Amino acid sequence: MPEKNVATARDALSQYWHNNAAMWLNRQHCGFATDDRYQDFCIAKDQIQDTAEAMLVHRRQGFSADPFAGYIELWGILQSVVLQQDAIREMEYAIIGQRPKYPKGDASIALRNLRNILGGHSSWSDIERDGITRRCTIRRQKMSYDHIDYEVYENGAPLHKVIQLGDLLDACDVEAAGILKDLFVGLTRQVSSPVP
């Protein structure tokens, strides 16, 4: 069963925001330091919801039986995670005023790196990391959240790899939800602080 911690944490934050709208609406920039930070909050809140819900729906449905459609679905899922990570970063900027380095957490970093190698231009350009040239190809296959085969060529030598995408997404979900819970605390401080 897919984790939905991000969706739950985002919904709690959004519900708190809407339940306290009377307090926000009386403040300049709705209680944020600048209009830019207020706009970042609103857009990030929506992007986090959209990506979380889209990934949950796909997880319930699973990958298409058509391997060609599976490529598009895999790249879309990986890009959705990166979009969600970036939206959480923007929400952090909106609430605390800093854009920290992202992603945070081992699973989130691993997934972003996986997206870069699988969904980047790795088939035709050099990807230099630690002096190693990496290229990647995804095997034509029926994909699933439990098993996706791909090959990484490091300095010309092939390495067969398997992604257990569901497990990686679940670990990322836990990490991202932890950040959102911390941001919820920051948002409650903004609501309870005196009007400037």
mmCIF file of C-alpha atoms in Angstrom:
data_model
loop_
_atom_site.group_PDB
_atom_site.id
_atom_site.type_symbol
_atom_site.label_atom_id
_atom_site.label_comp_id
_atom_site.label_asym_id
_atom_site.label_seq_id
_atom_site.Cartn_x
_atom_site.Cartn_y
_atom_site.Cartn_z
ATOM 1 C CA MET A 1 0.000 0.000 0.000
ATOM 2 C CA PRO A 2 1.499 3.355 -1.003
ATOM 3 C CA GLU A 3 2.433 5.805 1.695
ATOM 4 C CA LYS A 4 0.450 9.032 1.745
ATOM 5 C CA ASN A 5 2.252 10.935 4.469
ATOM 6 C CA VAL A 6 2.963 13.936 2.213
ATOM 7 C CA ALA A 7 -0.685 14.206 1.209
ATOM 8 C CA THR A 8 -1.791 13.982 4.857
ATOM 9 C CA ALA A 9 0.780 16.533 6.090
ATOM 10 C CA ARG A 10 -0.020 18.916 3.248
ATOM 11 C CA ASP A 11 -3.773 18.613 3.912
ATOM 12 C CA ALA A 12 -3.264 19.390 7.622
ATOM 13 C CA LEU A 13 -1.219 22.463 6.739
ATOM 14 C CA SER A 14 -3.768 23.606 4.161
ATOM 15 C CA GLN A 15 -6.696 23.043 6.503
ATOM 16 C CA TYR A 16 -4.969 25.063 9.221
ATOM 17 C CA TRP A 17 -4.296 27.844 6.706
ATOM 18 C CA HIS A 18 -7.920 27.988 5.552
ATOM 19 C CA ASN A 19 -9.373 27.654 9.062
ATOM 20 C CA ASN A 20 -7.396 30.738 10.147
ATOM 21 C CA ALA A 21 -8.068 32.822 7.044
ATOM 22 C CA ALA A 22 -9.655 35.620 9.075
ATOM 23 C CA MET A 23 -6.336 36.172 10.845
ATOM 24 C CA TRP A 24 -4.331 36.122 7.608
ATOM 25 C CA LEU A 25 -6.571 38.335 5.533
ATOM 26 C CA ASN A 26 -6.125 41.292 7.916
ATOM 27 C CA ARG A 27 -2.344 41.289 7.476
ATOM 28 C CA GLN A 28 -0.090 42.676 4.822
ATOM 29 C CA HIS A 29 0.941 39.856 2.455
ATOM 30 C CA CYS A 30 -1.426 37.610 4.450
ATOM 31 C CA GLY A 31 1.117 37.419 7.267
ATOM 32 C CA PHE A 32 4.151 36.602 5.128
ATOM 33 C CA ALA A 33 7.204 38.863 5.059
ATOM 34 C CA THR A 34 6.725 39.707 1.362
ATOM 35 C CA ASP A 35 4.166 39.193 -1.364
ATOM 36 C CA ASP A 36 6.689 36.922 -3.120
ATOM 37 C CA ARG A 37 6.798 34.619 -0.100
ATOM 38 C CA TYR A 38 3.000 34.595 0.152
ATOM 39 C CA GLN A 39 2.688 33.665 -3.537
ATOM 40 C CA ASP A 40 5.351 30.961 -3.099
ATOM 41 C CA PHE A 41 3.370 29.478 -0.219
ATOM 42 C CA CYS A 42 0.118 29.336 -2.189
ATOM 43 C CA ILE A 43 1.662 27.852 -5.317
ATOM 44 C CA ALA A 44 3.818 25.359 -3.406
ATOM 45 C CA LYS A 45 0.796 24.209 -1.387
ATOM 46 C CA ASP A 46 -1.079 23.458 -4.623
ATOM 47 C CA GLN A 47 1.890 21.769 -6.339
ATOM 48 C CA ILE A 48 2.486 19.521 -3.349
ATOM 49 C CA GLN A 49 -1.174 18.495 -3.402
ATOM 50 C CA ASP A 50 -1.240 17.913 -7.162
ATOM 51 C CA THR A 51 1.922 15.812 -7.231
ATOM 52 C CA ALA A 52 0.985 13.779 -4.150
ATOM 53 C CA GLU A 53 -2.484 12.992 -5.441
ATOM 54 C CA ALA A 54 -1.325 12.203 -8.986
ATOM 55 C CA MET A 55 1.333 9.802 -7.703
ATOM 56 C CA LEU A 56 -1.164 8.101 -5.374
ATOM 57 C CA VAL A 57 -3.638 7.592 -8.232
ATOM 58 C CA HIS A 58 -0.945 6.124 -10.479
ATOM 59 C CA ARG A 59 0.271 3.893 -7.683
ATOM 60 C CA ARG A 60 -3.224 2.459 -7.237
ATOM 61 C CA GLN A 61 -3.597 1.882 -10.986
ATOM 62 C CA GLY A 62 -0.059 0.654 -11.593
ATOM 63 C CA PHE A 63 1.957 0.876 -14.781
ATOM 64 C CA SER A 64 0.425 0.298 -18.179
ATOM 65 C CA ALA A 65 0.944 -3.158 -19.700
ATOM 66 C CA ASP A 66 2.387 -1.360 -22.724
ATOM 67 C CA PRO A 67 6.157 -0.955 -22.223
ATOM 68 C CA PHE A 68 6.173 2.187 -24.374
ATOM 69 C CA ALA A 69 3.597 3.867 -22.140
ATOM 70 C CA GLY A 70 5.627 2.630 -19.152
ATOM 71 C CA TYR A 71 8.577 4.809 -20.189
ATOM 72 C CA ILE A 72 6.434 7.941 -20.169
ATOM 73 C CA GLU A 73 4.837 6.944 -16.868
ATOM 74 C CA LEU A 74 8.203 6.281 -15.205
ATOM 75 C CA TRP A 75 9.683 9.582 -16.366
ATOM 76 C CA GLY A 76 6.511 11.371 -15.265
ATOM 77 C CA ILE A 77 6.618 9.829 -11.803
ATOM 78 C CA LEU A 78 10.279 10.728 -11.356
ATOM 79 C CA GLN A 79 9.656 14.283 -12.566
ATOM 80 C CA SER A 80 6.658 14.596 -10.225
ATOM 81 C CA VAL A 81 8.868 13.753 -7.256
ATOM 82 C CA VAL A 82 11.394 16.409 -8.299
ATOM 83 C CA LEU A 83 8.588 18.947 -8.753
ATOM 84 C CA GLN A 84 7.283 18.052 -5.280
ATOM 85 C CA GLN A 85 10.752 18.381 -3.740
ATOM 86 C CA ASP A 86 11.149 21.800 -5.349
ATOM 87 C CA ALA A 87 7.692 22.872 -4.132
ATOM 88 C CA ILE A 88 8.586 21.862 -0.558
ATOM 89 C CA ARG A 89 11.765 23.912 -0.890
ATOM 90 C CA GLU A 90 9.704 26.927 -1.992
ATOM 91 C CA MET A 91 7.279 26.428 0.885
ATOM 92 C CA GLU A 92 10.246 26.424 3.243
ATOM 93 C CA TYR A 93 11.359 29.717 1.705
ATOM 94 C CA ALA A 94 7.845 31.134 2.136
ATOM 95 C CA ILE A 95 7.588 30.198 5.813
ATOM 96 C CA ILE A 96 11.150 30.548 7.134
ATOM 97 C CA GLY A 97 12.715 32.841 4.530
ATOM 98 C CA GLN A 98 15.477 30.511 3.342
ATOM 99 C CA ARG A 99 15.808 28.168 0.396
ATOM 100 C CA PRO A 100 17.740 25.243 1.818
ATOM 101 C CA LYS A 101 19.690 22.762 -0.261
ATOM 102 C CA TYR A 102 17.379 20.087 -1.604
ATOM 103 C CA PRO A 103 16.636 17.346 -1.544
ATOM 104 C CA LYS A 104 17.059 16.329 2.080
ATOM 105 C CA GLY A 105 17.266 12.707 3.195
ATOM 106 C CA ASP A 106 18.960 9.678 1.693
ATOM 107 C CA ALA A 107 15.922 8.361 -0.176
ATOM 108 C CA SER A 108 15.072 11.772 -1.622
ATOM 109 C CA ILE A 109 18.635 12.290 -2.835
ATOM 110 C CA ALA A 110 18.709 8.770 -4.307
ATOM 111 C CA LEU A 111 15.445 9.339 -6.136
ATOM 112 C CA ARG A 112 16.535 12.693 -7.545
ATOM 113 C CA ASN A 113 19.798 11.127 -8.741
ATOM 114 C CA LEU A 114 17.824 8.270 -10.289
ATOM 115 C CA ARG A 115 15.650 10.780 -12.114
ATOM 116 C CA ASN A 116 18.739 12.573 -13.376
ATOM 117 C CA ILE A 117 20.282 9.409 -14.787
ATOM 118 C CA LEU A 118 17.063 7.814 -16.115
ATOM 119 C CA GLY A 119 15.286 10.929 -17.288
ATOM 120 C CA GLY A 120 18.127 13.239 -18.171
ATOM 121 C CA HIS A 121 19.977 13.261 -21.450
ATOM 122 C CA SER A 122 22.083 10.344 -20.358
ATOM 123 C CA SER A 123 21.791 8.414 -23.597
ATOM 124 C CA TRP A 124 23.703 11.003 -25.613
ATOM 125 C CA SER A 125 25.675 13.212 -23.257
ATOM 126 C CA ASP A 126 28.362 12.625 -20.704
ATOM 127 C CA ILE A 127 27.311 12.721 -17.087
ATOM 128 C CA GLU A 128 30.403 13.415 -15.062
ATOM 129 C CA ARG A 129 30.420 12.456 -11.408
ATOM 130 C CA ASP A 130 33.634 11.728 -9.599
ATOM 131 C CA GLY A 131 35.419 11.423 -12.928
ATOM 132 C CA ILE A 132 33.136 8.594 -14.082
ATOM 133 C CA THR A 133 31.153 8.917 -17.287
ATOM 134 C CA ARG A 134 27.696 7.401 -16.861
ATOM 135 C CA ARG A 135 25.061 6.621 -19.429
ATOM 136 C CA CYS A 136 21.830 4.772 -18.943
ATOM 137 C CA THR A 137 19.262 2.753 -20.806
ATOM 138 C CA ILE A 138 15.989 1.360 -19.519
ATOM 139 C CA ARG A 139 15.101 -2.096 -20.777
ATOM 140 C CA ARG A 140 11.861 -2.494 -22.695
ATOM 141 C CA GLN A 141 9.643 -4.253 -20.192
ATOM 142 C CA LYS A 142 6.373 -4.286 -18.313
ATOM 143 C CA MET A 143 7.229 -1.950 -15.454
ATOM 144 C CA SER A 144 5.965 -2.225 -11.918
ATOM 145 C CA TYR A 145 6.526 -0.476 -8.625
ATOM 146 C CA ASP A 146 8.324 -3.615 -7.446
ATOM 147 C CA HIS A 147 10.721 -4.134 -10.346
ATOM 148 C CA ILE A 148 12.201 -2.021 -13.143
ATOM 149 C CA ASP A 149 15.399 -3.134 -14.886
ATOM 150 C CA TYR A 150 17.910 -0.717 -16.315
ATOM 151 C CA GLU A 151 21.559 -0.627 -17.348
ATOM 152 C CA VAL A 152 24.096 1.983 -16.328
ATOM 153 C CA TYR A 153 27.296 2.175 -18.313
ATOM 154 C CA GLU A 154 30.147 3.523 -16.223
ATOM 155 C CA ASN A 155 33.189 4.246 -18.326
ATOM 156 C CA GLY A 156 31.784 1.815 -20.894
ATOM 157 C CA ALA A 157 31.214 -1.116 -18.524
ATOM 158 C CA PRO A 158 27.547 -2.151 -18.114
ATOM 159 C CA LEU A 159 26.018 -2.544 -14.671
ATOM 160 C CA HIS A 160 22.605 -4.169 -14.428
ATOM 161 C CA LYS A 161 20.384 -2.500 -11.849
ATOM 162 C CA VAL A 162 16.876 -2.988 -10.522
ATOM 163 C CA ILE A 163 14.668 -0.267 -9.077
ATOM 164 C CA GLN A 164 12.143 -1.087 -6.408
ATOM 165 C CA LEU A 165 10.401 2.193 -7.097
ATOM 166 C CA GLY A 166 7.560 1.706 -4.626
ATOM 167 C CA ASP A 167 9.918 1.261 -1.686
ATOM 168 C CA LEU A 168 11.972 4.285 -2.728
ATOM 169 C CA LEU A 169 8.875 6.453 -3.155
ATOM 170 C CA ASP A 170 7.574 5.375 0.260
ATOM 171 C CA ALA A 171 10.879 6.330 1.903
ATOM 172 C CA CYS A 172 10.828 9.721 0.123
ATOM 173 C CA ASP A 173 7.250 10.226 1.264
ATOM 174 C CA VAL A 174 8.260 9.789 4.905
ATOM 175 C CA GLU A 175 11.198 12.207 4.546
ATOM 176 C CA ALA A 176 9.139 14.890 2.791
ATOM 177 C CA ALA A 177 6.267 14.587 5.269
ATOM 178 C CA GLY A 178 8.716 15.219 8.120
ATOM 179 C CA ILE A 179 9.739 18.496 6.499
ATOM 180 C CA LEU A 180 6.098 19.487 5.995
ATOM 181 C CA LYS A 181 5.325 18.770 9.651
ATOM 182 C CA ASP A 182 8.154 21.119 10.674
ATOM 183 C CA LEU A 183 6.791 23.750 8.286
ATOM 184 C CA PHE A 184 3.344 23.350 9.864
ATOM 185 C CA VAL A 185 4.877 24.418 13.190
ATOM 186 C CA GLY A 186 6.427 27.450 11.470
ATOM 187 C CA LEU A 187 3.090 28.362 9.925
ATOM 188 C CA THR A 188 1.308 28.181 13.294
ATOM 189 C CA ARG A 189 3.898 30.600 14.705
ATOM 190 C CA GLN A 190 3.081 33.050 11.934
ATOM 191 C CA VAL A 191 -0.636 32.828 12.723
ATOM 192 C CA SER A 192 -0.115 33.340 16.434
ATOM 193 C CA SER A 193 2.415 36.169 16.164
ATOM 194 C CA PRO A 194 1.165 39.729 16.713
ATOM 195 C CA VAL A 195 0.133 41.749 13.679
ATOM 196 C CA PRO A 196 3.121 43.871 12.583
#
